[in-house]
């Protein structure tokens, strides 16, 4: 059985929960480590950066939420929402990788530092470096012009169909709204429409609910 | 078959794709430079093909793909039967899971920090733009902490994704080189396993061709 070490409400864990929900997978377990445990030697053997999430599935153990998502989407390829290209579709995979890289390089690259400063640093009692937030907001605004142009030509971030690429965007886009930066999304009509499309999907509505503790 | 790569040989991202082509012994391609000084890549017609206005960009007959790591993965799979093995075999689920894990480690725990350090210590000064010392310092401190972890990882495996050289190492190489050029070489010199890894990968003939 698939076992996740993560947190029900954590950003990166939520990507995995969204995949499992889109695939209709209910047979999994999740344990929540304490922050102290995450820095302990046995934990660091599994995840040297002391982060969540980790996946354990038989003799496979991996960390990194997007890698775990890819693994699960492939494992459950034949059920639920189609999230990946077919294995033999080399061009489909090239475009998948292109859009996966776009998410990391052009969206998360700026969304994460803003969220990290305003949300996570505050949580940890660390100072918020306003220049990091301001600089990343300005760079993100430029990227959003390009995203709006892309989403004028395709309905989703990976093409004309919903895919794993859209799932990658969920957590930090949601957090942008939580830290009061939702105007960045709402200010671009195609980006706004895309966010409305994907954030109202049943799977995301379920797993992003603050009370979500797994499938009933 | 016409493989056309638009980019510049001194560009960090283009170097990832050039290294891949060299390791896969692909000779039949054209490198098409863009005119950086006029900002050719920041306006149409280039931005009609690449919405973010950056390099590199690959055309394989009428198939187009951008993002250097995506281009590199595409080439590594397309030419899987020649040159250095850079990605796992098709269908090897466990190896691909680990490959994607180590790929994510690079773009989450290394690249964003390196990008900020290079922006403020190398690229902004080069362009005559102001640098922000506190952002540079914050990112250097966090990069150094992560490099300590890399040093431990490389005490247990020879390369960034396991015991064999792979595409993951290629993802790191141009950025490591640029950090050294930006005067941050001590970050690698001070960490013996990282230093040994850099010694190995920079000794490869593909790197020597790129860096001359």
Coordinates of C-alpha atoms in Angstrom, one line a residue:
Chain A
X1 CA 0.0 0.0 0.0
X2 CA 1.2 3.5 -0.8
X3 CA 2.4 5.3 2.3
X4 CA 2.9 9.1 2.4
X5 CA 5.0 10.9 5.1
X6 CA 3.6 14.4 4.9
X7 CA 1.0 16.7 6.3
X8 CA -2.7 16.9 5.3
X9 CA -2.5 20.7 5.0
X10 CA 1.0 21.1 3.7
X11 CA 1.6 22.8 0.3
X12 CA 3.7 20.1 -1.4
X13 CA 1.8 17.2 0.2
X14 CA -1.4 18.6 -1.3
X15 CA -0.1 18.0 -4.9
X16 CA 0.1 14.3 -4.1
X17 CA -3.3 14.2 -2.4
X18 CA -4.8 15.9 -5.5
X19 CA -3.2 13.2 -7.7
X20 CA -4.6 10.4 -5.5
X21 CA -8.0 12.0 -5.6
X22 CA -8.0 12.5 -9.4
X23 CA -7.0 8.9 -9.7
X24 CA -9.7 7.7 -7.3
X25 CA -7.1 6.0 -5.1
X26 CA -8.4 5.6 -1.6
X27 CA -6.1 2.8 -0.4
X28 CA -3.2 4.8 1.0
X29 CA -2.0 6.0 4.4
X30 CA -0.4 9.2 5.6
X31 CA 1.6 9.9 8.7
X32 CA 2.5 13.3 9.9
X33 CA 6.0 13.7 11.3
X34 CA 6.8 16.3 13.9
X35 CA 9.2 19.1 13.0
X36 CA 11.7 17.7 15.4
X37 CA 11.5 14.3 13.8
X38 CA 12.1 15.8 10.4
X39 CA 15.5 16.9 11.5
X40 CA 16.5 13.6 13.2
X41 CA 19.1 11.3 11.7
X42 CA 16.7 8.5 10.8
X43 CA 14.5 10.9 8.9
X44 CA 17.5 12.5 7.1
X45 CA 18.4 9.1 5.9
X46 CA 15.2 9.1 3.9
X47 CA 15.1 12.8 3.0
X48 CA 18.5 14.5 3.4
X49 CA 17.0 18.0 3.2
X50 CA 14.7 17.3 6.1
X51 CA 11.5 18.1 4.2
X52 CA 8.2 16.5 3.5
X53 CA 6.8 14.7 1.6
X54 CA 8.2 11.2 1.2
X55 CA 6.6 8.2 -0.5
X56 CA 7.0 4.6 0.4
X57 CA 5.6 1.9 -1.8
X58 CA 7.1 -1.5 -1.4
X59 CA 10.8 -1.2 -2.1
X60 CA 10.4 2.2 -3.6
X61 CA 11.1 5.2 -1.4
X62 CA 11.3 8.7 -3.0
X63 CA 11.0 12.3 -1.9
X64 CA 10.1 15.5 -3.9
X65 CA 6.4 16.0 -4.4
X66 CA 6.5 16.4 -8.2
X67 CA 8.5 13.2 -8.5
X68 CA 6.0 11.4 -6.2
X69 CA 3.1 12.8 -8.3
X70 CA 4.8 11.5 -11.5
X71 CA 5.3 8.1 -10.0
X72 CA 1.7 7.8 -8.7
X73 CA 0.2 9.2 -12.0
X74 CA 2.2 6.5 -13.9
X75 CA 1.3 3.7 -11.4
X76 CA -2.4 4.5 -11.7
X77 CA -2.2 5.4 -15.4
X78 CA -5.2 3.2 -16.2
X79 CA -7.7 4.6 -13.8
X80 CA -9.2 8.0 -13.0
X81 CA -8.3 11.3 -14.8
X82 CA -5.6 11.0 -17.4
X83 CA -2.7 13.0 -16.1
X84 CA 0.3 12.0 -18.2
X85 CA 1.1 11.4 -21.9
X86 CA 1.2 7.7 -23.0
X87 CA 4.6 6.1 -22.3
X88 CA 5.6 5.8 -26.0
X89 CA 4.5 9.3 -26.9
X90 CA 8.0 10.9 -27.1
X91 CA 6.8 14.3 -28.4
X92 CA 3.9 14.4 -25.9
X93 CA 6.5 13.8 -23.2
X94 CA 8.8 16.5 -24.5
X95 CA 5.9 19.0 -24.3
X96 CA 5.0 17.7 -20.9
X97 CA 8.5 18.3 -19.7
X98 CA 8.5 21.8 -21.3
X99 CA 5.4 22.8 -19.4
X100 CA 6.7 21.1 -16.2
X101 CA 9.8 23.2 -16.5
X102 CA 7.7 26.4 -17.2
X103 CA 5.9 25.8 -13.9
X104 CA 9.1 25.5 -11.8
X105 CA 11.0 28.3 -13.7
X106 CA 8.4 30.9 -14.3
X107 CA 5.6 30.5 -11.7
X108 CA 7.0 28.8 -8.6
X109 CA 10.3 30.6 -9.0
X110 CA 8.5 33.8 -7.9
X111 CA 5.4 32.5 -6.1
X112 CA 7.4 30.4 -3.7
X113 CA 9.7 33.2 -2.4
X114 CA 6.8 35.5 -1.9
X115 CA 4.9 32.8 0.1
X116 CA 8.0 31.8 1.9
X117 CA 8.6 35.3 3.2
X118 CA 5.1 36.3 4.0
X119 CA 3.7 33.0 5.2
X120 CA 6.4 30.6 6.2
X121 CA 8.9 33.1 7.7
X122 CA 6.1 34.6 9.8
X123 CA 5.2 31.1 11.0
X124 CA 8.8 30.4 12.0
X125 CA 9.2 33.8 13.7
X126 CA 11.7 34.9 11.1
X127 CA 11.9 38.4 9.6
X128 CA 10.1 39.1 6.3
X129 CA 12.5 40.5 3.8
X130 CA 10.2 42.9 2.0
X131 CA 12.7 43.4 -0.9
X132 CA 12.4 39.7 -1.8
X133 CA 8.7 39.9 -1.9
X134 CA 8.7 43.1 -3.9
X135 CA 11.3 42.0 -6.4
X136 CA 9.6 38.7 -7.0
X137 CA 6.2 40.3 -7.4
X138 CA 7.6 42.6 -10.1
X139 CA 9.2 39.7 -12.0
X140 CA 6.1 37.6 -11.6
X141 CA 3.9 40.3 -13.1
X142 CA 6.1 40.1 -16.3
X143 CA 5.8 36.3 -16.4
X144 CA 2.0 36.5 -16.0
X145 CA 1.7 38.5 -19.2
X146 CA 3.3 35.5 -21.0
X147 CA 1.1 33.0 -19.1
X148 CA -2.0 35.0 -20.1
X149 CA -0.9 34.8 -23.8
X150 CA -0.3 31.0 -23.4
X151 CA -3.7 30.4 -21.8
X152 CA -5.4 32.3 -24.6
X153 CA -4.3 29.5 -26.9
X154 CA -4.7 26.5 -24.6
X155 CA -7.2 25.7 -21.8
X156 CA -4.7 24.3 -19.3
X157 CA -1.1 24.7 -18.4
X158 CA 0.0 21.6 -20.2
X159 CA -2.3 21.9 -23.3
X160 CA -5.9 21.5 -24.0
X161 CA -6.6 18.9 -21.4
X162 CA -6.2 19.0 -17.6
X163 CA -3.0 17.2 -16.6
X164 CA -0.5 16.7 -13.8
X165 CA 1.1 20.0 -14.9
X166 CA -2.0 21.9 -13.6
X167 CA -1.8 19.9 -10.3
X168 CA 1.8 21.2 -9.8
X169 CA 0.4 24.8 -9.7
X170 CA -2.3 24.2 -7.1
X171 CA -0.6 24.8 -3.7
X172 CA 1.4 28.0 -4.2
X173 CA -1.3 29.6 -6.3
X174 CA -3.8 28.9 -3.5
X175 CA -1.2 30.4 -1.0
X176 CA -0.8 33.5 -3.2
X177 CA -4.5 34.3 -2.5
X178 CA -4.0 33.5 1.2
X179 CA -1.2 36.1 1.5
X180 CA -3.3 38.7 -0.2
X181 CA -1.6 38.5 -3.7
X182 CA -4.7 37.2 -5.5
X183 CA -4.8 40.3 -7.7
X184 CA -1.8 38.9 -9.6
X185 CA -4.0 36.1 -10.8
X186 CA -7.3 38.0 -11.1
X187 CA -5.6 40.8 -13.1
X188 CA -5.1 38.5 -16.1
X189 CA -8.4 37.2 -17.7
X190 CA -7.1 33.9 -19.1
X191 CA -5.0 33.1 -16.0
X192 CA -8.1 33.9 -13.9
X193 CA -10.3 31.6 -16.0
X194 CA -7.8 28.8 -15.9
X195 CA -7.6 29.1 -12.1
X196 CA -11.3 29.0 -11.7
X197 CA -11.5 25.9 -13.9
X198 CA -8.9 23.9 -12.0
X199 CA -9.6 25.2 -8.5
X200 CA -13.3 24.1 -8.7
X201 CA -12.5 20.5 -9.7
X202 CA -14.0 18.0 -7.2
X203 CA -10.6 16.4 -6.3
X204 CA -9.0 19.8 -5.4
X205 CA -12.0 21.1 -3.5
X206 CA -11.9 17.9 -1.4
X207 CA -8.2 17.7 -0.6
X208 CA -7.8 21.5 -0.1
X209 CA -10.5 21.6 2.5
X210 CA -8.9 22.4 5.9
X211 CA -10.7 19.5 7.5
X212 CA -9.5 16.9 4.9
X213 CA -7.9 13.9 6.6
X214 CA -8.1 11.4 3.8
X215 CA -10.8 9.5 1.9
X216 CA -13.8 8.3 3.8
Chain B
X1 CA 15.9 15.3 -40.3
X2 CA 16.9 18.8 -39.3
X3 CA 17.8 19.5 -35.7
X4 CA 18.1 23.3 -35.1
X5 CA 19.0 24.7 -31.7
X6 CA 18.6 28.4 -31.1
X7 CA 20.8 29.6 -28.4
X8 CA 24.3 30.8 -27.5
X9 CA 27.3 28.7 -26.5
X10 CA 28.1 30.8 -23.5
X11 CA 24.5 30.7 -22.1
X12 CA 24.0 28.5 -19.0
X13 CA 20.8 27.0 -20.3
X14 CA 22.1 26.4 -23.8
X15 CA 25.1 24.6 -22.4
X16 CA 22.8 22.0 -20.8
X17 CA 21.5 21.1 -24.3
X18 CA 24.9 21.3 -25.9
X19 CA 26.4 18.9 -23.3
X20 CA 23.5 16.5 -23.9
X21 CA 24.1 16.6 -27.7
X22 CA 27.9 16.0 -27.1
X23 CA 27.3 13.1 -24.6
X24 CA 24.9 11.5 -27.1
X25 CA 27.4 12.0 -29.9
X26 CA 24.9 13.8 -32.0
X27 CA 26.8 15.7 -34.7
X28 CA 24.0 16.5 -37.1
X29 CA 22.5 19.7 -35.6
X30 CA 22.7 23.4 -36.3
X31 CA 23.3 26.0 -33.5
X32 CA 21.6 29.2 -34.5
X33 CA 22.7 32.2 -32.5
X34 CA 20.4 35.0 -31.4
X35 CA 21.5 38.6 -31.3
X36 CA 21.6 39.2 -27.5
X37 CA 22.7 42.8 -27.9
X38 CA 19.5 43.8 -29.8
X39 CA 17.2 41.8 -27.6
X40 CA 16.1 39.7 -30.6
X41 CA 14.8 37.0 -28.2
X42 CA 12.6 39.5 -26.4
X43 CA 10.3 40.4 -29.3
X44 CA 8.4 38.9 -32.2
X45 CA 9.0 36.8 -34.2
X46 CA 11.0 35.0 -31.5
X47 CA 8.4 35.5 -28.8
X48 CA 5.8 34.0 -31.1
X49 CA 7.6 30.7 -30.7
X50 CA 8.8 31.2 -27.1
X51 CA 6.4 33.1 -24.9
X52 CA 9.0 33.8 -22.2
X53 CA 11.6 35.2 -24.6
X54 CA 14.5 33.1 -23.4
X55 CA 16.9 30.6 -24.9
X56 CA 17.4 27.8 -25.9
X57 CA 14.7 26.7 -28.3
X58 CA 14.8 23.4 -30.3
X59 CA 13.2 22.6 -33.6
X60 CA 13.3 19.0 -34.8
X61 CA 11.8 19.2 -38.3
X62 CA 8.4 20.7 -37.5
X63 CA 8.4 19.8 -33.8
X64 CA 9.2 22.6 -31.4
X65 CA 10.2 22.5 -27.7
X66 CA 11.7 25.0 -25.3
X67 CA 13.1 24.8 -21.7
X68 CA 16.6 23.4 -21.6
X69 CA 15.9 20.5 -19.3
X70 CA 12.9 19.5 -21.4
X71 CA 15.0 19.7 -24.6
X72 CA 17.8 17.7 -22.9
X73 CA 15.3 15.0 -21.7
X74 CA 13.8 14.8 -25.3
X75 CA 17.3 14.4 -26.8
X76 CA 18.4 11.8 -24.2
X77 CA 15.4 9.6 -25.0
X78 CA 15.4 10.2 -28.8
X79 CA 19.1 9.2 -28.9
X80 CA 18.9 6.5 -26.2
X81 CA 20.7 4.0 -28.3
X82 CA 23.9 6.0 -28.8
X83 CA 26.5 7.8 -26.7
X84 CA 26.4 7.9 -22.9
X85 CA 23.3 6.6 -21.2
X86 CA 21.8 9.7 -19.6
X87 CA 18.3 8.6 -18.5
X88 CA 16.9 5.2 -17.2
X89 CA 15.6 2.6 -19.6
X90 CA 11.9 2.8 -20.6
X91 CA 9.7 0.9 -18.2
X92 CA 12.3 0.9 -15.3
X93 CA 9.8 2.4 -12.9
X94 CA 12.1 2.5 -9.8
X95 CA 15.0 4.1 -11.7
X96 CA 12.7 6.7 -13.2
X97 CA 11.2 7.5 -9.8
X98 CA 14.6 8.2 -8.4
X99 CA 15.7 10.1 -11.6
X100 CA 12.7 12.4 -11.2
X101 CA 13.4 12.8 -7.5
X102 CA 17.0 14.0 -8.2
X103 CA 15.8 16.2 -11.1
X104 CA 13.4 17.9 -8.6
X105 CA 16.2 18.3 -6.0
X106 CA 18.1 20.3 -8.6
X107 CA 15.4 22.7 -9.6
X108 CA 14.0 23.1 -6.1
X109 CA 17.1 23.0 -3.8
X110 CA 19.8 24.3 -6.0
X111 CA 18.7 26.3 -9.1
X112 CA 16.5 29.0 -7.5
X113 CA 19.3 29.9 -5.0
X114 CA 22.0 29.8 -7.6
X115 CA 19.9 32.0 -9.9
X116 CA 19.6 34.7 -7.3
X117 CA 23.3 34.6 -6.4
X118 CA 24.3 34.8 -10.1
X119 CA 21.8 37.6 -10.7
X120 CA 23.2 39.8 -8.0
X121 CA 26.9 38.8 -8.1
X122 CA 27.5 38.3 -11.8
X123 CA 24.7 39.3 -14.2
X124 CA 23.5 42.6 -12.7
X125 CA 27.0 44.0 -12.4
X126 CA 27.7 42.8 -16.0
X127 CA 24.6 44.6 -17.3
X128 CA 25.3 47.7 -15.1
X129 CA 22.2 47.1 -13.1
X130 CA 22.1 47.5 -9.3
X131 CA 22.7 44.5 -7.1
X132 CA 21.0 43.8 -3.8
X133 CA 23.6 42.7 -1.3
X134 CA 21.1 41.4 1.3
X135 CA 19.3 39.2 -1.3
X136 CA 22.7 37.9 -2.5
X137 CA 23.8 37.2 1.0
X138 CA 20.5 35.5 2.0
X139 CA 20.7 33.2 -1.0
X140 CA 24.4 32.5 -0.6
X141 CA 23.8 31.4 3.0
X142 CA 20.9 29.2 2.1
X143 CA 22.9 27.8 -0.9
X144 CA 25.9 27.0 1.4
X145 CA 23.6 25.1 3.8
X146 CA 22.2 23.0 0.9
X147 CA 25.7 22.4 -0.4
X148 CA 26.5 20.8 2.9
X149 CA 23.7 18.4 2.3
X150 CA 24.9 17.8 -1.2
X151 CA 28.3 17.0 0.2
X152 CA 26.8 14.3 2.4
X153 CA 24.7 12.9 -0.5
X154 CA 27.9 12.7 -2.6
X155 CA 29.6 10.8 0.2
X156 CA 27.1 8.0 -0.5
X157 CA 26.8 8.1 -4.3
X158 CA 29.3 9.1 -7.0
X159 CA 27.0 11.4 -9.0
X160 CA 24.0 13.6 -8.5
X161 CA 21.5 10.9 -9.3
X162 CA 23.3 7.7 -8.2
X163 CA 26.5 5.9 -9.1
X164 CA 26.5 6.7 -12.8
X165 CA 26.8 10.0 -14.6
X166 CA 23.5 11.1 -16.0
X167 CA 21.4 14.0 -17.3
X168 CA 21.0 15.2 -13.7
X169 CA 24.7 16.0 -13.5
X170 CA 24.4 17.9 -16.8
X171 CA 21.6 20.0 -15.3
X172 CA 24.1 21.2 -12.6
X173 CA 27.3 21.6 -14.5
X174 CA 26.8 25.0 -16.3
X175 CA 25.5 26.7 -13.2
X176 CA 28.4 25.3 -11.0
X177 CA 30.8 26.7 -13.6
X178 CA 29.2 30.1 -13.5
X179 CA 29.2 30.2 -9.7
X180 CA 33.0 29.6 -9.9
X181 CA 33.3 32.4 -12.4
X182 CA 31.3 34.6 -10.1
X183 CA 34.0 34.1 -7.4
X184 CA 32.0 31.5 -5.4
X185 CA 34.3 28.5 -6.2
X186 CA 35.2 28.2 -2.5
X187 CA 31.7 26.8 -1.9
X188 CA 32.9 23.7 -3.8
X189 CA 36.5 23.7 -2.8
X190 CA 35.6 23.6 0.9
X191 CA 33.4 20.5 0.5
X192 CA 35.5 17.5 -0.4
X193 CA 32.8 15.2 -2.0
X194 CA 31.4 18.1 -4.0
X195 CA 34.9 19.1 -5.1
X196 CA 35.5 15.5 -6.2
X197 CA 32.2 15.3 -8.1
X198 CA 33.1 18.6 -9.9
X199 CA 36.6 17.3 -10.7
X200 CA 35.0 14.1 -12.3
X201 CA 32.3 15.8 -14.4
X202 CA 34.4 18.8 -15.5
X203 CA 37.1 16.3 -16.7
X204 CA 34.6 14.8 -19.2
X205 CA 35.5 15.6 -22.9
X206 CA 32.0 17.0 -23.4
X207 CA 32.6 19.7 -20.7
X208 CA 36.1 20.5 -22.1
X209 CA 34.5 21.1 -25.5
X210 CA 31.8 23.4 -24.0
X211 CA 34.1 25.3 -21.8
X212 CA 36.8 26.3 -24.4

